[in-house]
Short mmCIF file of C-alpha atoms in Angstrom, two decimals:
data_model
loop_
_atom_site.label_atom_id
_atom_site.label_comp_id
_atom_site.label_asym_id
_atom_site.label_seq_id
_atom_site.Cartn_x
_atom_site.Cartn_y
_atom_site.Cartn_z
CA MET A 18 -24.69 -1.39 21.20
CA THR A 19 -23.40 -4.17 18.93
CA ARG A 20 -22.93 -1.68 16.10
CA TYR A 21 -21.12 0.74 18.39
CA LEU A 22 -18.72 -1.99 19.56
CA GLU A 23 -18.14 -3.05 15.97
CA ARG A 24 -17.32 0.53 14.95
CA LEU A 25 -14.91 0.72 17.86
CA ARG A 26 -13.28 -2.56 16.84
CA LEU A 27 -12.84 -1.41 13.24
CA ALA A 28 -11.48 1.96 14.38
CA SER A 29 -8.66 0.14 16.17
CA TRP A 30 -7.64 -1.24 12.77
CA LYS A 31 -7.96 2.06 10.91
CA LEU A 32 -7.03 5.06 13.03
CA GLY A 33 -3.46 6.21 12.42
CA GLN A 34 -2.98 3.43 9.86
CA PRO A 35 -3.84 4.91 6.45
CA LEU A 36 -3.02 2.97 3.32
CA SER A 37 -1.10 6.03 2.08
CA ARG A 38 0.07 8.91 4.25
CA LEU A 39 0.01 12.54 3.12
CA PRO A 40 3.32 13.59 1.47
CA SER A 41 5.26 16.07 3.63
CA SER A 42 5.52 18.67 0.83
CA PRO A 43 2.53 20.17 -0.99
CA ALA A 44 4.62 20.20 -4.20
CA ALA A 45 5.19 16.44 -4.15
CA VAL A 46 4.35 14.03 -6.95
CA VAL A 47 3.51 10.41 -6.17
CA SER A 48 4.10 7.04 -7.81
CA ASP A 49 3.41 3.39 -7.25
CA LEU A 50 6.29 1.02 -6.57
CA PHE A 51 5.88 -1.03 -9.75
CA ILE A 52 7.47 -4.46 -10.11
CA TRP A 53 10.00 -4.96 -12.86
CA ARG A 54 11.06 -8.42 -13.99
CA ASN A 55 13.99 -8.92 -16.28
CA ASN A 56 15.44 -12.31 -17.16
CA GLU A 57 15.30 -14.84 -19.97
CA ASP A 58 11.64 -15.60 -19.18
CA TYR A 59 10.27 -12.12 -18.46
CA LYS A 60 10.44 -8.71 -20.08
CA THR A 61 8.77 -5.65 -18.59
CA SER A 62 7.53 -2.43 -20.16
CA PHE A 63 5.78 0.67 -18.86
CA GLU A 64 3.27 2.75 -20.81
CA LEU A 65 4.19 6.35 -20.02
CA ILE A 66 1.79 9.20 -20.76
CA SER A 67 2.08 12.75 -19.49
CA LEU A 68 -0.41 13.12 -16.66
CA PRO A 69 0.33 16.84 -16.04
CA SER A 70 -0.53 17.59 -19.69
CA ILE A 71 -3.83 15.75 -19.35
CA PHE A 72 -4.87 18.16 -16.58
CA ASP A 73 -3.47 21.29 -18.18
CA SER A 74 -6.05 23.63 -19.66
CA GLN A 75 -3.45 24.88 -22.16
CA SER A 76 -1.89 22.49 -24.65
CA THR A 77 1.77 21.79 -23.93
CA ILE A 78 4.49 20.72 -26.32
CA HIS A 79 6.89 19.01 -23.97
CA ALA A 80 6.67 16.71 -20.94
CA ASP A 81 9.23 15.53 -18.41
CA ALA A 82 9.32 12.67 -15.93
CA THR A 83 11.91 10.79 -13.92
CA ILE A 84 12.16 7.04 -13.60
CA VAL A 85 13.72 5.68 -10.39
CA ILE A 86 14.73 2.03 -10.41
CA ASN A 87 15.35 0.00 -7.22
CA SER A 88 16.82 -3.44 -6.72
CA SER A 89 14.83 -6.10 -4.86
CA ASP A 90 16.56 -5.09 -1.62
CA GLY A 91 15.35 -1.51 -2.02
CA VAL A 92 18.60 0.07 -3.17
CA ASN A 93 18.24 2.87 -5.73
CA VAL A 94 20.22 1.72 -8.76
CA LEU A 95 19.22 4.27 -11.39
CA GLU A 96 17.53 7.63 -11.70
CA LEU A 97 16.89 8.82 -15.22
CA PRO A 98 15.11 11.92 -16.58
CA ILE A 99 12.85 11.32 -19.58
CA SER A 100 11.51 13.90 -22.03
CA PHE A 101 8.66 12.98 -24.31
CA PRO A 102 5.82 14.48 -26.37
CA PRO A 103 2.86 15.09 -24.07
CA TYR A 104 -0.05 13.51 -25.93
CA CYS A 105 1.69 10.39 -27.14
CA ARG A 106 2.33 7.08 -25.52
CA GLN A 107 5.90 6.28 -24.65
CA THR A 108 6.64 2.60 -24.10
CA LEU A 109 9.62 2.23 -21.74
CA ARG A 110 11.41 -1.09 -22.22
CA MET A 111 12.81 -1.85 -18.81
CA GLN A 112 15.47 -4.22 -20.13
CA ASP A 113 17.06 -1.19 -21.84
CA LEU A 114 17.17 0.76 -18.56
CA ILE A 115 18.01 -1.70 -15.78
CA PRO A 116 21.76 -1.86 -15.14
CA ALA A 117 23.30 -5.32 -15.28
CA GLY A 118 23.88 -7.22 -12.07
CA TYR A 119 20.81 -6.22 -10.08
CA GLY A 120 18.97 -9.52 -10.25
CA PRO A 121 15.78 -10.72 -11.94
CA TYR A 122 13.32 -8.33 -10.29
CA GLY A 123 12.92 -5.14 -8.30
CA THR A 124 10.76 -2.02 -8.20
CA PHE A 125 10.54 1.24 -10.10
CA SER A 126 8.66 4.50 -9.83
CA ILE A 127 7.68 7.18 -12.34
CA PHE A 128 7.59 10.75 -11.09
CA HIS A 129 6.03 13.39 -13.32
CA SER A 130 7.56 16.86 -13.38
CA HIS A 131 4.91 18.52 -11.22
CA THR A 132 1.41 18.42 -9.80
CA PRO A 133 -0.63 20.88 -11.92
CA SER A 134 -1.81 23.92 -9.98
CA ASN A 135 -5.50 23.12 -10.52
CA ILE A 136 -4.89 19.77 -8.73
CA GLY A 137 -2.66 21.20 -6.02
CA SER A 138 -5.34 23.75 -5.16
CA LEU A 139 -7.67 20.85 -4.30
CA GLY A 140 -5.16 19.55 -1.76
CA SER A 141 -4.41 16.65 -4.11
CA PHE A 142 -1.22 15.22 -5.58
CA LEU A 143 -0.60 13.87 -9.05
CA CYS A 144 -0.06 10.11 -8.87
CA GLU A 145 1.31 7.63 -11.40
CA ARG A 146 -0.57 4.34 -11.14
CA GLY A 147 -0.15 3.41 -14.76
CA TYR A 148 0.14 0.27 -16.73
CA VAL A 149 2.98 -2.24 -16.67
CA GLY A 150 3.24 -4.86 -19.41
CA TYR A 151 4.84 -8.24 -18.77
CA GLN A 152 5.91 -10.54 -21.59
CA TRP A 153 6.62 -14.12 -20.63
CA GLY A 154 8.37 -16.64 -22.85
CA ASP A 155 7.44 -16.35 -26.52
CA SER A 156 4.21 -14.45 -25.90
CA SER A 157 3.31 -11.95 -28.61
CA VAL A 158 1.11 -10.08 -26.13
CA HIS A 159 1.97 -7.89 -23.15
CA SER A 160 -0.06 -8.95 -20.14
CA TYR A 161 -0.95 -5.62 -18.52
CA ALA A 162 -1.47 -4.84 -14.84
CA HIS A 163 -2.37 -1.42 -13.52
CA GLY A 164 -0.64 0.33 -10.64
CA ASN A 165 -2.30 -0.28 -7.35
CA LEU A 166 -0.58 1.58 -4.57
CA ASP A 167 0.18 5.25 -3.86
CA ALA A 168 3.51 4.23 -2.43
CA VAL A 169 6.22 6.86 -2.77
CA ALA A 170 6.43 10.65 -3.10
CA ARG A 171 9.13 12.77 -4.71
CA LEU A 172 9.50 16.05 -2.89
CA ASP A 173 10.57 19.43 -4.24
CA ASP A 174 14.19 18.82 -3.12
CA TYR A 175 14.15 15.60 -5.26
CA SER A 176 14.31 13.35 -2.22
CA THR A 177 11.76 10.55 -1.97
CA GLU A 178 9.43 9.60 0.86
CA LEU A 179 7.66 6.27 1.34
CA LEU A 180 3.96 6.81 2.07
CA GLY A 181 2.92 3.40 3.43
CA SER A 182 2.05 3.11 7.11
CA ARG A 183 2.37 0.20 9.53
CA SER A 184 -0.58 -1.60 11.02
CA PHE A 185 -0.46 -1.65 14.83
CA ARG A 186 -1.28 -5.35 14.76
CA LYS A 187 -0.49 -8.17 12.37
CA ARG A 188 -3.18 -8.63 9.75
CA ASN A 189 -3.89 -11.27 7.14
CA PHE A 190 -4.38 -10.70 3.44
CA ASN A 191 -6.40 -13.69 2.21
CA LEU A 192 -5.67 -14.18 -1.48
CA GLN A 193 -8.98 -14.55 -3.34
CA CYS A 194 -7.59 -16.66 -6.14
CA LYS A 195 -8.34 -20.25 -7.12
CA LEU A 196 -5.01 -22.06 -6.81
CA GLU A 197 -4.95 -24.77 -9.48
CA PRO A 198 -2.53 -27.70 -9.24
CA SER A 199 -1.86 -27.39 -12.99
CA ALA A 200 -0.42 -23.87 -12.55
CA VAL A 201 2.49 -22.16 -10.83
CA TYR A 202 1.84 -18.90 -9.01
CA GLU A 203 4.43 -16.19 -8.45
CA LEU A 204 3.27 -13.54 -5.99
CA ALA A 205 5.17 -10.25 -5.99
CA LEU A 206 4.97 -8.03 -2.93
CA VAL A 207 6.56 -4.62 -2.25
CA ASN A 208 7.25 -2.73 0.98
CA PRO A 209 5.97 0.89 0.82
CA VAL A 210 6.74 1.49 4.52
CA PRO A 211 9.97 3.25 5.62
CA HIS A 212 10.80 0.34 7.96
CA ARG A 213 11.75 -3.28 7.43
CA GLN A 214 8.73 -5.57 7.44
CA THR A 215 8.50 -9.25 8.31
CA VAL A 216 6.09 -10.98 5.95
CA THR A 217 4.87 -14.56 6.34
CA PHE A 218 3.37 -16.55 3.47
CA LEU A 219 1.04 -19.22 4.83
CA THR A 220 -0.28 -22.00 2.60
CA LEU A 221 -3.49 -23.41 4.06
CA LEU A 222 -5.18 -26.75 3.51
CA PRO A 223 -8.93 -26.73 2.72
CA SER A 224 -9.50 -27.44 6.44
CA GLY A 225 -7.74 -24.17 7.31
CA ALA A 226 -4.72 -25.96 8.81
CA VAL A 227 -1.33 -24.50 7.91
CA MET A 228 0.47 -26.70 5.37
CA ASP A 229 3.49 -24.47 4.86
CA SER A 230 4.86 -21.24 6.27
CA ARG A 231 7.69 -19.08 5.04
CA SER A 232 8.80 -15.76 6.51
CA ILE A 233 10.93 -13.14 4.80
CA ILE A 234 12.11 -9.64 5.65
CA LEU A 235 11.26 -6.90 3.18
CA PRO A 236 13.43 -3.77 3.35
CA PRO A 237 11.88 -0.38 2.51
CA ARG A 238 11.25 -0.13 -1.28
CA GLY A 239 12.15 -3.81 -1.39
CA SER A 240 10.30 -6.55 -3.22
CA TYR A 241 9.96 -10.30 -2.98
CA ILE A 242 8.47 -12.94 -5.26
CA PHE A 243 6.99 -15.95 -3.51
CA THR A 244 6.50 -19.03 -5.71
CA LEU A 245 3.73 -21.54 -5.08
CA ALA A 246 3.11 -24.74 -7.05
CA PRO A 247 -0.07 -26.21 -5.52
CA ASN A 248 -0.01 -29.99 -5.26
CA GLU A 249 -3.71 -30.34 -4.50
CA ASP A 250 -7.02 -28.56 -5.04
CA ASN A 251 -8.53 -25.88 -2.82
CA LEU A 252 -5.37 -24.66 -1.12
CA ARG A 253 -5.46 -21.06 0.09
CA LEU A 254 -2.73 -18.50 0.53
CA VAL A 255 -2.55 -15.98 3.36
CA ILE A 256 -0.01 -13.15 3.62
CA ARG A 257 0.51 -12.09 7.25
CA SER A 258 2.33 -8.87 8.07
CA ASN A 259 2.05 -5.38 9.51
CA LEU A 260 1.44 -3.96 6.04
CA VAL A 261 -1.98 -2.28 5.92
CA MET A 262 -2.82 -4.12 2.69
CA ALA A 263 -0.34 -6.76 1.53
CA ARG A 264 -1.97 -7.13 -1.88
CA PRO A 265 0.37 -8.98 -4.24
CA LEU A 266 0.74 -8.89 -7.98
CA VAL A 267 0.03 -12.44 -9.15
CA PHE A 268 1.75 -14.12 -12.10
CA LYS A 269 -0.16 -17.29 -12.96
CA LEU A 270 1.85 -19.57 -15.23
CA SER A 271 -0.19 -22.27 -16.93
CA ARG A 272 -0.19 -24.08 -20.28
CA GLY A 273 2.87 -22.09 -21.35
CA ARG A 274 1.04 -18.78 -20.77
CA ALA A 275 1.26 -16.08 -18.11
CA ASP A 276 -1.75 -14.27 -16.68
CA VAL A 277 -0.86 -11.24 -14.55
CA PHE A 278 -3.34 -9.62 -12.16
CA HIS A 279 -3.61 -8.04 -8.72
CA GLY A 280 -4.53 -10.42 -5.93
CA MET B 26 -26.57 -15.77 9.53
CA ALA B 27 -23.35 -14.85 7.78
CA TYR B 28 -21.62 -11.57 8.59
CA GLU B 29 -24.34 -10.37 10.92
CA VAL B 30 -21.87 -8.19 12.78
CA CYS B 31 -20.28 -6.16 10.02
CA ALA B 32 -23.02 -6.08 7.40
CA PRO B 33 -25.20 -3.28 8.85
CA LEU B 34 -22.21 -0.98 9.16
CA LEU B 35 -21.21 -1.11 5.56
CA ALA B 36 -22.63 -0.03 2.22
CA HIS B 37 -23.78 -2.41 -0.51
CA MET B 38 -22.69 -5.76 -1.87
CA SER B 39 -21.03 -5.92 -5.24
CA TYR B 40 -21.99 -8.01 -8.25
CA PHE B 41 -19.63 -10.23 -10.21
CA PRO B 42 -20.41 -10.34 -13.95
CA VAL B 43 -19.78 -13.24 -16.30
CA LEU B 44 -18.22 -11.68 -19.39
CA SER B 45 -19.19 -12.49 -22.98
CA VAL B 46 -16.81 -11.86 -25.86
CA PRO B 47 -16.96 -13.59 -29.27
CA GLY B 48 -14.38 -16.38 -29.38
CA CYS B 49 -13.94 -16.50 -25.60
CA VAL B 50 -15.83 -18.12 -22.76
CA GLY B 51 -16.53 -15.97 -19.72
CA ARG B 52 -15.79 -17.61 -16.38
CA THR B 53 -16.26 -16.03 -12.96
CA THR B 54 -14.91 -17.55 -9.75
CA LEU B 55 -16.57 -16.61 -6.46
CA PHE B 56 -14.86 -16.85 -3.06
CA ASN B 57 -16.83 -17.33 0.13
CA PHE B 58 -14.15 -15.97 2.43
CA PRO B 59 -13.11 -12.36 2.99
CA PRO B 60 -9.88 -10.89 1.58
CA ASN B 61 -8.67 -9.95 5.06
CA ASP B 62 -9.09 -11.12 8.65
CA TRP B 63 -10.17 -7.92 10.36
CA GLU B 64 -13.12 -6.33 8.54
CA CYS B 65 -15.32 -9.45 8.78
CA LYS B 66 -14.90 -11.75 11.74
CA SER B 67 -17.51 -14.42 11.04
CA GLY B 68 -18.63 -16.47 8.09
CA SER B 69 -20.95 -19.26 7.01
CA THR B 70 -22.39 -20.90 3.93
CA SER B 71 -23.73 -18.33 1.44
CA TYR B 72 -26.26 -18.46 -1.36
CA VAL B 73 -24.89 -17.90 -4.84
CA THR B 74 -27.42 -15.68 -6.59
CA LEU B 75 -27.87 -14.82 -10.24
CA THR B 76 -29.41 -11.47 -11.21
CA TRP B 77 -30.36 -10.17 -14.63
CA ALA B 78 -32.53 -7.46 -16.19
CA HIS B 79 -35.54 -8.42 -18.30
CA ASN B 80 -38.77 -6.61 -19.22
CA SER B 81 -37.83 -3.62 -17.06
CA ARG B 82 -37.48 -5.73 -13.93
CA TRP B 83 -34.52 -7.18 -12.08
CA HIS B 84 -34.82 -10.93 -11.57
CA THR B 85 -32.78 -12.83 -8.97
CA VAL B 86 -32.63 -16.56 -8.29
CA ILE B 87 -30.50 -18.81 -6.12
CA VAL B 88 -28.30 -21.00 -8.30
CA ASP B 89 -26.02 -22.61 -5.73
CA GLU B 90 -24.68 -22.59 -2.19
CA LEU B 91 -21.05 -22.07 -1.29
CA ALA B 92 -19.55 -23.32 1.97
CA TYR B 93 -17.47 -20.90 4.00
CA GLY B 94 -13.85 -21.01 2.78
CA ALA B 95 -14.81 -22.45 -0.61
CA ASN B 96 -14.58 -21.13 -4.15
CA LYS B 97 -16.40 -22.11 -7.32
CA SER B 98 -16.29 -21.11 -10.99
CA TYR B 99 -19.33 -20.39 -13.16
CA GLU B 100 -19.66 -20.01 -16.92
CA ARG B 101 -22.61 -18.71 -18.86
CA CYS B 102 -23.53 -22.23 -19.96
CA HIS B 103 -24.11 -23.13 -16.28
CA LEU B 104 -26.60 -20.27 -16.02
CA ALA B 105 -28.14 -20.29 -19.51
CA SER B 106 -31.42 -21.90 -18.48
CA TYR B 107 -32.31 -18.81 -16.44
CA LEU B 108 -31.13 -16.11 -18.79
CA PRO B 109 -32.65 -14.30 -21.77
CA GLU B 110 -30.30 -14.30 -24.76
CA ASP B 111 -28.81 -10.80 -24.47
CA SER B 112 -28.75 -10.33 -20.69
CA LEU B 113 -25.70 -9.72 -18.53
CA PRO B 114 -25.36 -12.46 -15.86
CA LEU B 115 -24.57 -10.97 -12.45
CA LEU B 116 -23.46 -13.35 -9.73
CA SER B 117 -23.36 -12.44 -6.07
CA LEU B 118 -23.14 -13.97 -2.60
CA ALA B 119 -26.06 -13.49 -0.24
CA SER B 120 -26.97 -14.55 3.26
CA SER B 121 -30.73 -14.55 2.65
CA PRO B 122 -32.98 -15.67 -0.24
CA PRO B 123 -33.91 -13.07 -2.86
CA THR B 124 -37.34 -11.53 -3.18
CA GLY B 125 -39.40 -11.49 -6.40
CA PRO B 126 -38.76 -9.27 -9.44
CA THR B 127 -37.88 -5.71 -8.46
CA GLN B 128 -37.80 -2.31 -10.11
CA LEU B 129 -34.46 -1.42 -8.53
CA LEU B 130 -31.33 -3.53 -8.46
CA PRO B 131 -31.24 -5.50 -5.18
CA ILE B 132 -28.44 -4.30 -2.96
CA SER B 133 -26.94 -6.24 -0.09
CA PRO B 134 -24.25 -5.22 2.39
CA HIS B 135 -20.67 -4.69 1.26
CA ARG B 136 -18.32 -6.66 3.42
CA THR B 137 -14.78 -5.34 3.07
CA TYR B 138 -12.94 -2.30 1.72
CA LEU B 139 -9.19 -3.00 2.12
CA PRO B 140 -9.41 -4.53 -0.38
CA SER B 141 -12.91 -4.90 -1.78
CA TRP B 142 -14.33 -8.41 -1.83
CA ARG B 143 -13.67 -9.52 -5.39
CA ALA B 144 -14.11 -12.40 -7.79
CA THR B 145 -11.84 -13.65 -10.53
CA ILE B 146 -13.39 -12.44 -13.79
CA GLU B 147 -11.87 -14.37 -16.64
CA LEU B 148 -11.97 -14.94 -20.37
CA VAL B 149 -10.94 -18.38 -21.57
CA THR B 150 -10.04 -19.78 -25.00
CA PRO B 151 -9.02 -23.36 -25.80
CA HIS B 152 -5.37 -22.27 -25.58
CA SER B 153 -5.22 -19.58 -22.94
CA SER B 154 -6.99 -17.45 -20.35
CA THR B 155 -6.78 -13.94 -18.94
CA SER B 156 -8.38 -12.44 -15.87
CA TYR B 157 -8.68 -9.60 -13.43
CA GLN B 158 -9.92 -9.43 -9.86
CA GLY B 159 -13.04 -7.34 -9.97
CA GLU B 160 -16.48 -6.41 -8.81
CA LEU B 161 -19.28 -4.35 -10.30
CA ASP B 162 -21.40 -1.79 -8.49
CA PRO B 163 -24.22 0.22 -10.06
CA PHE B 164 -23.17 3.50 -11.62
CA PRO B 165 -25.09 6.72 -11.09
CA VAL B 166 -27.49 7.67 -13.87
CA PRO B 167 -26.86 9.35 -16.24
CA GLY B 168 -23.12 9.27 -15.39
CA SER B 169 -20.32 9.76 -17.88
CA LEU B 170 -17.14 8.07 -19.02
CA LEU B 171 -13.62 9.23 -19.87
CA THR B 172 -10.97 6.63 -20.65
CA LEU B 173 -7.40 7.15 -21.84
CA SER B 174 -5.86 3.96 -23.06
CA PRO B 175 -2.18 3.24 -23.52
CA LEU B 176 -3.07 -0.48 -23.46
CA LEU B 177 -3.77 -1.09 -27.14
CA GLN B 178 -1.27 -3.43 -28.76
CA ILE B 179 -1.25 -2.38 -32.38
CA SER B 180 -0.09 -5.14 -34.72
CA ASP B 181 -1.47 -6.91 -37.78
CA SER B 182 -1.53 -10.19 -35.87
CA LEU B 183 -3.41 -8.88 -32.81
CA MET B 184 -7.03 -7.91 -32.17
CA ASN B 185 -7.88 -5.13 -29.70
CA PHE B 186 -11.23 -4.55 -28.03
CA VAL B 187 -12.63 -2.29 -25.38
CA LEU B 188 -15.34 -3.96 -23.31
CA LEU B 189 -17.58 -1.35 -21.70
CA LEU B 190 -19.22 -2.91 -18.67
CA ASN B 191 -22.20 -0.98 -17.36
CA LEU B 192 -24.57 -1.60 -14.47
CA GLU B 193 -27.32 0.75 -13.29
CA LYS B 194 -29.97 0.47 -10.59
CA PHE B 195 -32.76 0.83 -13.13
CA PRO B 196 -33.42 -2.14 -15.44
CA ALA B 197 -35.03 -0.23 -18.32
CA LYS B 198 -32.88 -0.31 -21.42
CA ARG B 199 -31.26 2.92 -22.58
CA ARG B 200 -28.67 3.68 -25.21
CA SER B 201 -25.84 6.12 -25.65
CA MET B 202 -22.85 6.83 -27.86
CA PHE B 203 -19.18 6.11 -27.09
CA LYS B 204 -16.86 8.35 -29.11
CA VAL B 205 -13.19 7.64 -29.75
CA PHE B 206 -10.60 10.31 -30.57
CA ASN B 207 -6.87 10.27 -31.24
CA LEU B 208 -5.22 12.52 -28.66
CA SER B 209 -1.91 12.31 -30.52
CA GLN B 210 -3.38 13.83 -33.71
CA SER B 211 -4.91 17.03 -32.33
CA TYR B 212 -7.83 15.13 -30.80
CA ARG B 213 -8.98 13.83 -34.17
CA PHE B 214 -12.40 12.16 -34.06
CA LEU B 215 -12.14 8.52 -35.12
CA ARG B 216 -15.49 6.81 -34.70
CA GLU B 217 -18.54 6.49 -32.48
CA PHE B 218 -20.26 3.34 -31.27
CA GLU B 219 -23.70 2.76 -29.77
CA ILE B 220 -23.63 1.31 -26.26
CA VAL B 221 -26.37 -0.09 -24.03
CA ASN B 222 -26.74 0.00 -20.26
CA ASN B 223 -26.71 -3.09 -18.00
CA SER B 224 -24.58 -5.00 -20.45
CA ILE B 225 -21.10 -5.64 -21.73
CA ASN B 226 -20.51 -3.67 -24.93
CA VAL B 227 -17.80 -5.23 -27.10
CA ILE B 228 -16.09 -2.69 -29.38
CA ARG B 229 -13.32 -3.56 -31.83
CA LEU B 230 -10.61 -0.89 -31.83
CA ASP B 231 -8.51 -2.08 -34.75
CA ASN B 232 -8.95 -0.42 -38.15
CA LEU B 233 -9.31 3.05 -36.61
CA GLY B 234 -5.99 4.17 -38.09
CA LEU B 235 -4.18 4.21 -34.74
CA GLU B 236 -0.40 3.91 -34.69
CA PRO B 237 1.54 2.20 -31.86
CA ARG B 238 2.48 5.53 -30.19
CA ASP B 239 -0.97 7.08 -30.52
CA LEU B 240 -3.02 7.69 -27.40
CA PRO B 241 -6.75 7.10 -27.90
CA ILE B 242 -9.30 8.77 -25.65
CA GLY B 243 -12.88 7.56 -25.36
CA ILE B 244 -15.80 9.51 -23.94
CA CYS B 245 -19.47 9.00 -23.27
CA ALA B 246 -21.46 12.02 -22.12
CA ASP B 247 -24.32 10.24 -20.34
CA MET B 248 -23.36 6.68 -19.41
CA SER B 249 -20.63 5.33 -17.15
CA ALA B 250 -18.83 2.02 -17.61
CA ILE B 251 -15.76 0.09 -16.58
CA PRO B 252 -13.49 0.08 -19.66
CA LEU B 253 -11.76 -3.29 -20.02
CA TYR B 254 -9.11 -3.52 -22.70
CA LEU B 255 -8.69 -6.94 -24.29
CA THR B 256 -5.95 -8.02 -26.69
CA ILE B 257 -6.13 -11.38 -28.47
CA ALA B 258 -3.28 -12.84 -30.50
CA ASP B 259 -4.54 -13.98 -33.90
CA ASP B 260 -4.74 -17.64 -32.93
CA ALA B 261 -6.09 -16.89 -29.40
CA ARG B 262 -2.96 -18.43 -27.88
CA PHE B 263 -2.21 -15.24 -25.96
CA LEU B 264 -4.61 -12.85 -24.25
CA SER B 265 -4.40 -9.72 -22.13
CA LEU B 266 -7.23 -8.09 -20.15
CA GLU B 267 -6.97 -5.03 -17.93
CA HIS B 268 -9.16 -2.08 -17.04
CA THR B 269 -8.16 1.57 -17.05
CA HIS B 270 -8.60 3.67 -13.94
CA PRO B 271 -11.29 6.26 -13.46
CA PRO B 272 -9.69 9.70 -13.85
CA ALA B 273 -9.88 10.28 -10.06
CA SER B 274 -7.11 7.69 -9.71
CA TYR B 275 -4.63 10.05 -11.34
CA VAL B 276 -4.56 11.99 -8.06
CA ILE B 277 -4.55 11.11 -4.35
CA HIS B 278 -5.68 12.89 -1.22
CA GLY B 279 -7.62 16.17 -1.12
CA ARG B 280 -10.77 16.61 -3.16
CA ARG B 281 -9.92 14.00 -5.78
CA TRP B 282 -13.49 13.65 -7.08
CA GLU B 283 -13.39 17.35 -7.89
CA ALA B 284 -10.21 16.63 -9.83
CA GLN B 285 -12.14 14.01 -11.80
CA ARG B 286 -14.93 16.50 -12.52
CA LEU B 287 -12.35 19.07 -13.61
CA LEU B 288 -10.71 16.60 -15.96
CA LYS B 289 -13.99 15.47 -17.48
CA ASN B 290 -15.19 19.05 -17.98
CA LEU B 291 -11.90 19.95 -19.66
CA TRP B 292 -11.91 17.06 -22.11
CA PHE B 293 -15.62 16.94 -22.80
CA SER B 294 -15.56 20.60 -23.79
CA ARG B 295 -12.38 20.13 -25.83
CA LEU B 296 -13.63 17.06 -27.70
CA GLN B 297 -17.24 18.01 -28.25
CA LYS B 298 -16.48 21.30 -30.04
#
């Protein structure tokens, strides 16, 4: 009986609330909403490889993709086709692509030309969840983070469709990260849902009491970077929203170095 | 008892390895609270357990207790008194004490899925650190591996490694070969490396003749692993660590594991000609 009730309770959190909905066109291709950062401290790059060519049983000589860049308030600021050799790595330097005047951060997506037929026949969609490199300060190394979210589809009429769904009830994402007073944490969150979302960042004391609370509104395709400089040990951060999984990208700045990882 | 409500409904508990790489210290931070507020509704103090393989048996001991809501970091030096020299330390959280040595890897209930319950798995040098949030579950045997890496940072002043992290239910040692090819040069074979199960295999990827735009592909026909790519600046002031996805992550929805099988079949036949 207890197990049955528990299944029922969990179902109320899952049914009709998938992390990623099915695209409305079988010919769609899918991408994450990656975070770009572009200012005097940060440079961003993306490692592009041709995913359709990887699945193709015949060798190809040419690959195409489209990069779509959004500002932090979710406005599409650039859409650019890219042609590249299929079995090579193409490093896209975002500072060369982002138009001036759109702020220090936002999101971008990479849409490959098509979902190969052998994938489409499985009822699946090609998805770009690739690798973004962040360079902070004078670092000679890109700190890489992989894509994490099947967030947005490009349909056969070239329109885009956000695939995130809303949770019926507010839910907490408890950041499993040791927050050190010697470091500064920048947490980047995106909205993959086609509706505005209210997101609350709660800083908790070790006792669980709320020390600080800040709410923001994230427009569709929008992004926000929350900064936390812990002033004591054992603080915790909770992200409360109707997003099914409000998992942030974490930039930990410490000793003049940046460590970038998914929360 | 902790998590008595959700535990029976879910699969198995993950392990959290402490990495070992020459020149770096592995540090793993455990969290005794769930990553969300709806998959697990209760919590209490948990045992911190350490598991390792030795003499064809899995050994598990309690090394600590962690209060609910707390976190704690562990390095290999904290665990060295238990461990044989070449073993992979596997930390975990448990609600009950372990049994004696076993022939199969002990498995406890998984607690969350959105996201998985993870630890911070970190490499530290005197000047820097790099980490990812991860967990480690046993791979099927024999399994296989296909990894495409655009993460190498080719430069004379940088060192690049792939760390192949394997865990299997069976403790007996077995070996396999990891082969690296250059996809950008007509799949040219570059080198092969011996790898061992239930361990972290550290493989240097410099000096293979790769150029910055080249795309390396690595395969292993009969052993799975998580491929972690590590870059170290020459003075260890800067580090980068990230894993590549399993091929199934290139697609969503539908029969995506069939897509992974399709991709592996395609490339294994192409590369092993």
